[in-house]
mmCIF file of C-alpha atoms in Angstrom:
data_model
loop_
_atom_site.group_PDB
_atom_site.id
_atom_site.type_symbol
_atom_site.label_atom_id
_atom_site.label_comp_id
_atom_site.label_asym_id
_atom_site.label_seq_id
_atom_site.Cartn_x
_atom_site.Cartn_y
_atom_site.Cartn_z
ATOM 1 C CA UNK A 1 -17.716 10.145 44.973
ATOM 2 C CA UNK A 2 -18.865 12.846 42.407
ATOM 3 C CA UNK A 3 -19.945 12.685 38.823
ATOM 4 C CA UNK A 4 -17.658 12.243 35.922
ATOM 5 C CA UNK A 5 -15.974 15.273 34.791
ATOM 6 C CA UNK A 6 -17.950 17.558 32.522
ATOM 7 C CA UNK A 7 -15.895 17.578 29.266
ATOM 8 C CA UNK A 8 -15.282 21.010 29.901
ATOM 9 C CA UNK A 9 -13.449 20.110 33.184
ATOM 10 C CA UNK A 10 -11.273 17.367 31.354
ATOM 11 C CA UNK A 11 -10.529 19.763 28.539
ATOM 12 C CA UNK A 12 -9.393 22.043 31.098
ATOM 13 C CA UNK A 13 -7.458 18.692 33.048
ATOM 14 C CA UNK A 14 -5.935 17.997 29.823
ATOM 15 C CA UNK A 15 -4.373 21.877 29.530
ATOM 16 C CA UNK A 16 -2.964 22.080 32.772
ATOM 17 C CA UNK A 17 -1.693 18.529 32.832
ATOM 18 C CA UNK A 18 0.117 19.531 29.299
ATOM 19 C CA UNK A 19 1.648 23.067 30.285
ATOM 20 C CA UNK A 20 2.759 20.929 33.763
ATOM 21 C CA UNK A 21 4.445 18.018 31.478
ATOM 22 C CA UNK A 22 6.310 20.941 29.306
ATOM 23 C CA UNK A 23 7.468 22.290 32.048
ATOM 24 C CA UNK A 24 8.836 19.765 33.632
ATOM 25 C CA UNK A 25 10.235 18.913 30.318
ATOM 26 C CA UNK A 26 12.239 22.000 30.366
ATOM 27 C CA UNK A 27 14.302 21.518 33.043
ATOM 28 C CA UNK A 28 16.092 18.268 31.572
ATOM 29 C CA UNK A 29 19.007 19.044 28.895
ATOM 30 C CA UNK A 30 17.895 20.123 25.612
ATOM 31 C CA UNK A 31 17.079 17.207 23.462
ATOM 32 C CA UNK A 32 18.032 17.313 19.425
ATOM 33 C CA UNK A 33 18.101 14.828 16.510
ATOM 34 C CA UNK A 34 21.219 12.799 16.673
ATOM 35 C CA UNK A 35 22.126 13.162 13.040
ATOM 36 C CA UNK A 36 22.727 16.274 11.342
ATOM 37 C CA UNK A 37 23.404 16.653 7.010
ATOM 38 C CA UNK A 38 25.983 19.331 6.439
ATOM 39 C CA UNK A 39 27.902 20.169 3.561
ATOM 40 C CA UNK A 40 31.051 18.685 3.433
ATOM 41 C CA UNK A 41 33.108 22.319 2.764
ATOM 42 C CA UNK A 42 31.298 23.554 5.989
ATOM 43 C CA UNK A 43 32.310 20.175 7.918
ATOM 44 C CA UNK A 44 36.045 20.352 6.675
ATOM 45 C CA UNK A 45 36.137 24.191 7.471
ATOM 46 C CA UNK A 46 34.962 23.737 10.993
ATOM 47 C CA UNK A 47 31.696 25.972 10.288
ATOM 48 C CA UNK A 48 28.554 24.987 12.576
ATOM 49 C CA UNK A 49 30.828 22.395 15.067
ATOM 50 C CA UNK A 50 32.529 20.714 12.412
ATOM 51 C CA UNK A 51 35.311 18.093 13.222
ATOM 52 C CA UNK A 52 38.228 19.387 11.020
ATOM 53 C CA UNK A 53 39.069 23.028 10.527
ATOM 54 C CA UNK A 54 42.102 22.150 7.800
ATOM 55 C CA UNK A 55 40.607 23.130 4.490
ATOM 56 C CA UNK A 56 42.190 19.879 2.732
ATOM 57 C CA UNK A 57 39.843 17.438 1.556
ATOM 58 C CA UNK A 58 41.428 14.661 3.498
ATOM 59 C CA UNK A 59 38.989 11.844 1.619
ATOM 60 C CA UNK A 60 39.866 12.357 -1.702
ATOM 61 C CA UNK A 61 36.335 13.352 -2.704
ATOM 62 C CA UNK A 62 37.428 15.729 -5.153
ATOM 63 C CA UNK A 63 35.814 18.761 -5.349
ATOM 64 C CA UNK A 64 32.303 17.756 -5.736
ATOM 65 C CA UNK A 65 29.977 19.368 -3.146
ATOM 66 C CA UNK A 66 27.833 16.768 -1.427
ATOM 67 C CA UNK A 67 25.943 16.392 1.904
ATOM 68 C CA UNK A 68 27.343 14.239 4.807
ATOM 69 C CA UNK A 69 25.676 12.717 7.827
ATOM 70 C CA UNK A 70 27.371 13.804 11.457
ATOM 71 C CA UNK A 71 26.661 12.142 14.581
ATOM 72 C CA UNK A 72 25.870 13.841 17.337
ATOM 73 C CA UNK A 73 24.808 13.796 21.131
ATOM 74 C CA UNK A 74 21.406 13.507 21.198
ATOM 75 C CA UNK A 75 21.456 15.820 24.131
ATOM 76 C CA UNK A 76 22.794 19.459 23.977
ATOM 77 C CA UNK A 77 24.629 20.120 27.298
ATOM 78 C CA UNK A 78 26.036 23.399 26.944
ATOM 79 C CA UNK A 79 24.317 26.484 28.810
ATOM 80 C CA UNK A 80 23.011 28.959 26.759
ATOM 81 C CA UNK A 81 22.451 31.228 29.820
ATOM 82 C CA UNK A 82 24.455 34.269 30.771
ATOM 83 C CA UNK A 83 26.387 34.280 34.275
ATOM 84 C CA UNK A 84 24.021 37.357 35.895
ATOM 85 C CA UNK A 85 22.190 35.517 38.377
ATOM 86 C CA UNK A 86 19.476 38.719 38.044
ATOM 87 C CA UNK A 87 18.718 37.868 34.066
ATOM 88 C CA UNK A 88 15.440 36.145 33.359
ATOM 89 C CA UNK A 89 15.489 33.484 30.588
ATOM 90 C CA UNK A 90 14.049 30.028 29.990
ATOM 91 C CA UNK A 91 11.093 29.666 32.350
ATOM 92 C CA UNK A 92 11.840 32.297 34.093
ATOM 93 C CA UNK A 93 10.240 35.008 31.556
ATOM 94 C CA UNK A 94 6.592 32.739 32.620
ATOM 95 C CA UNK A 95 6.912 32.618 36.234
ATOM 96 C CA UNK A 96 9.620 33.602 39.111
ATOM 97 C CA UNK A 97 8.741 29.939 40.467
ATOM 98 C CA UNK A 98 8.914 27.192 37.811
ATOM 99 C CA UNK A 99 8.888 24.468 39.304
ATOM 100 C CA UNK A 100 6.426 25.231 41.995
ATOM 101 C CA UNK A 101 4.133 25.832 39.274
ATOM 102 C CA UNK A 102 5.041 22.792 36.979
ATOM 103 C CA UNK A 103 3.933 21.183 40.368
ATOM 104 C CA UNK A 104 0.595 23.109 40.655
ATOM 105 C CA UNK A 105 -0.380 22.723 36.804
ATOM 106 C CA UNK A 106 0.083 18.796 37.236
ATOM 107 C CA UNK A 107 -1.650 18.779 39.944
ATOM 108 C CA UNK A 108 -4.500 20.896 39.111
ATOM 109 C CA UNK A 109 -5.015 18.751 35.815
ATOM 110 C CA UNK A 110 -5.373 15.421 37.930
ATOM 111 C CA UNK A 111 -7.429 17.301 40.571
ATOM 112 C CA UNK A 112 -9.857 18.277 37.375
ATOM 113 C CA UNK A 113 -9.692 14.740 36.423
ATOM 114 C CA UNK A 114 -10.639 12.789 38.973
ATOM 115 C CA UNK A 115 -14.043 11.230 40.895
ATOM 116 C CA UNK A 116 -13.131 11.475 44.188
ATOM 117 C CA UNK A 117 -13.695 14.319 46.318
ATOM 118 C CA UNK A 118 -10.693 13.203 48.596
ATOM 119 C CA UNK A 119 -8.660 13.339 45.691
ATOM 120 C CA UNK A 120 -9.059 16.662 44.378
ATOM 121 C CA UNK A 121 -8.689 17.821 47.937
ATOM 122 C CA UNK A 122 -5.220 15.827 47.441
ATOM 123 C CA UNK A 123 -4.331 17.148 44.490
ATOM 124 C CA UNK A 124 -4.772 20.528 45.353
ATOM 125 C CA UNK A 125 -2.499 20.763 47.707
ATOM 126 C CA UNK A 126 0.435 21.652 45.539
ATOM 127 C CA UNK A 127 -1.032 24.428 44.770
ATOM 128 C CA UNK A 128 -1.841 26.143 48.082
ATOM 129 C CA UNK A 129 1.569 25.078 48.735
ATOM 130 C CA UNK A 130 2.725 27.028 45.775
ATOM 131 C CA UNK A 131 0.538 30.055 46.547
ATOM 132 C CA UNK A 132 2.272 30.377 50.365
ATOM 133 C CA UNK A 133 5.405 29.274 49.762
ATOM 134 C CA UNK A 134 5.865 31.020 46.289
ATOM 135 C CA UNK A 135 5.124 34.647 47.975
ATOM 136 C CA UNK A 136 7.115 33.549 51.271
ATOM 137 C CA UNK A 137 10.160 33.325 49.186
ATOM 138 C CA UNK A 138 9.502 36.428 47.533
ATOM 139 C CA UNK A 139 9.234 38.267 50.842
ATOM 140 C CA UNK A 140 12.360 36.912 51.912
ATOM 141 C CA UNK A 141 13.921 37.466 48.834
ATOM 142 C CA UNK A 142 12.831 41.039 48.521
ATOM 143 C CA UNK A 143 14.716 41.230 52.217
ATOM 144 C CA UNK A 144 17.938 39.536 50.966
ATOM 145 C CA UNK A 145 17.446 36.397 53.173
ATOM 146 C CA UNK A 146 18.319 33.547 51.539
ATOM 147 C CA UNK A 147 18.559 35.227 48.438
ATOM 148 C CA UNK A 148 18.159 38.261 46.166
ATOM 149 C CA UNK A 149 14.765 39.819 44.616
ATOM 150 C CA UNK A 150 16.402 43.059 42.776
ATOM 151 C CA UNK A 151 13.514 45.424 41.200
ATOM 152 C CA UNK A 152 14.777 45.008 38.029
ATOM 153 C CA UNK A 153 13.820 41.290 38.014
ATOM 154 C CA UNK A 154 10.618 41.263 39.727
ATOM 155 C CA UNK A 155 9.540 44.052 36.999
ATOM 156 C CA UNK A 156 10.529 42.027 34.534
ATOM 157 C CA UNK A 157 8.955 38.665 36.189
ATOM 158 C CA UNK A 158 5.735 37.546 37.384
ATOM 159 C CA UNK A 159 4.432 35.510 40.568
ATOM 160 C CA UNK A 160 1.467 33.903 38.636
ATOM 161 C CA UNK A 161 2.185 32.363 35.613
ATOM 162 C CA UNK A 162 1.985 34.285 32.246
ATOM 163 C CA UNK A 163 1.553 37.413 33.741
ATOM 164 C CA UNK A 164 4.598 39.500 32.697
ATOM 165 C CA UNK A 165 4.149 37.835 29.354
ATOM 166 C CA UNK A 166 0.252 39.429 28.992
ATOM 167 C CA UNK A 167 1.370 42.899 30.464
ATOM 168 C CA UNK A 168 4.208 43.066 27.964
ATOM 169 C CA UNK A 169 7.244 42.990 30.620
ATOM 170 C CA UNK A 170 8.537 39.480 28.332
ATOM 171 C CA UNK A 171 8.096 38.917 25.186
ATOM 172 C CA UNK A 172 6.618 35.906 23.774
ATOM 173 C CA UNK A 173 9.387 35.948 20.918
ATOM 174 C CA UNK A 174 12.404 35.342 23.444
ATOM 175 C CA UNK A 175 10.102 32.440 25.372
ATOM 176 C CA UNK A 176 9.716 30.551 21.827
ATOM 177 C CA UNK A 177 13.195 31.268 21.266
ATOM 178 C CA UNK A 178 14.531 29.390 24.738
ATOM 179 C CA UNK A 179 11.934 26.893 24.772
ATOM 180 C CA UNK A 180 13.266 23.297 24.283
ATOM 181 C CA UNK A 181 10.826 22.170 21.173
ATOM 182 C CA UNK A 182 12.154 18.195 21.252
ATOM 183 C CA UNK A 183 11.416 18.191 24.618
ATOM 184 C CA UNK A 184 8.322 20.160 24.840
ATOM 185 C CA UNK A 185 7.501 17.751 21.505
ATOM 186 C CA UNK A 186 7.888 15.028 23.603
ATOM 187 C CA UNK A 187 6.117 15.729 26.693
ATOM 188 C CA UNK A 188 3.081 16.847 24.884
ATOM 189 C CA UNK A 189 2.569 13.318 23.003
ATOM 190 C CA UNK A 190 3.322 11.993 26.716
ATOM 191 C CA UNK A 191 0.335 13.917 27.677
ATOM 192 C CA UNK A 192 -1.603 12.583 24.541
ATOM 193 C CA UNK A 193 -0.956 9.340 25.901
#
């Protein structure tokens, strides 16, 4: 059994366990409020996935302007990606292996965490598997077996996380733009927790 963490080494815990929890969060369908207020002329139009798209006012509101409440889904289902399997978006423009390394981050953070020696040796497991298996895939990939590598995505895509985004090959605009907020929202106050 070691010591308890220095604070230093839960701080850091606390990071990777977050950036592990957002991604993870990321790869569910995009969460938004329920309820949306919209003008009623852009509702009865059919502007910004309104019902109706006769421009009669059906409810015999006259023609004051108001505000209306519209349900929604509280998920957003529909794929904002493009077709080309080659284009990098989402995730993607932070690592060429998400998930492996939404694995590794949680991992790391419990492996900074804990007391027990046999635990951290545990928990670090993930991320020498990400490490070999991560690369093997690339090799393979770069080799067209079981899949495709092209040199116009591994320029524009990093192994190690962050990497493209720090040499300027993604920009951090587009990654703010694609990231799911709720979610990301969400899993951080699960990580406060």
């Amino acid at each position: 059994m070691r010591a308890l963490p220095h604070p230093g080494l839960r701080a850091a815990a606390f990071a990777f366990q977050t950036l592990g929890v957002i991604g993870v969060s990321q790869f569910f369908p995009k969460l938004q409020i329920p309820v949306v207020f919209q003008k009623e002329s852009a509702l009865l139009s059919g502007e910004e996935g309104g019902a109706s798209s006769s421009g009669d006012n059906k409810d015999g509101l006259g023609s004051n302007e108001g505000w209306m409440m519209k349900a929604r889904c509280p998920f957003e289902f529909q794929d904002t990606k493009s077709g080309d399997a080659q284009d990098v978006s989402g995730l993607q423009r932070i690592t060429r292996h998400p998930a492996f390394w939404t694995m590794s981050f949680l991992s790391l953070g419990v492996a900074l965490r804990t007391r027990f020696w046999t635990e951290v040796v545990m928990f670090l497991g993930p991320v020498a598997t990400t490490l070999i298996c991560g690369n093997h895939i690339d090799y393979r990939h770069r080799r067209h077996e079981g899949g495709e590598l092209s040199c116009r995505k591994e320029a524009k895509t990093s192994f190690i996380p962050f990497v493209a985004l720090l040499e300027g090959r993604q920009s951090w605009g587009d990654v703010y733009g694609e990231l799911k907020g709720l979610n990301a929202s969400g899993a951080v106050l699960c990580s406060l927790i």
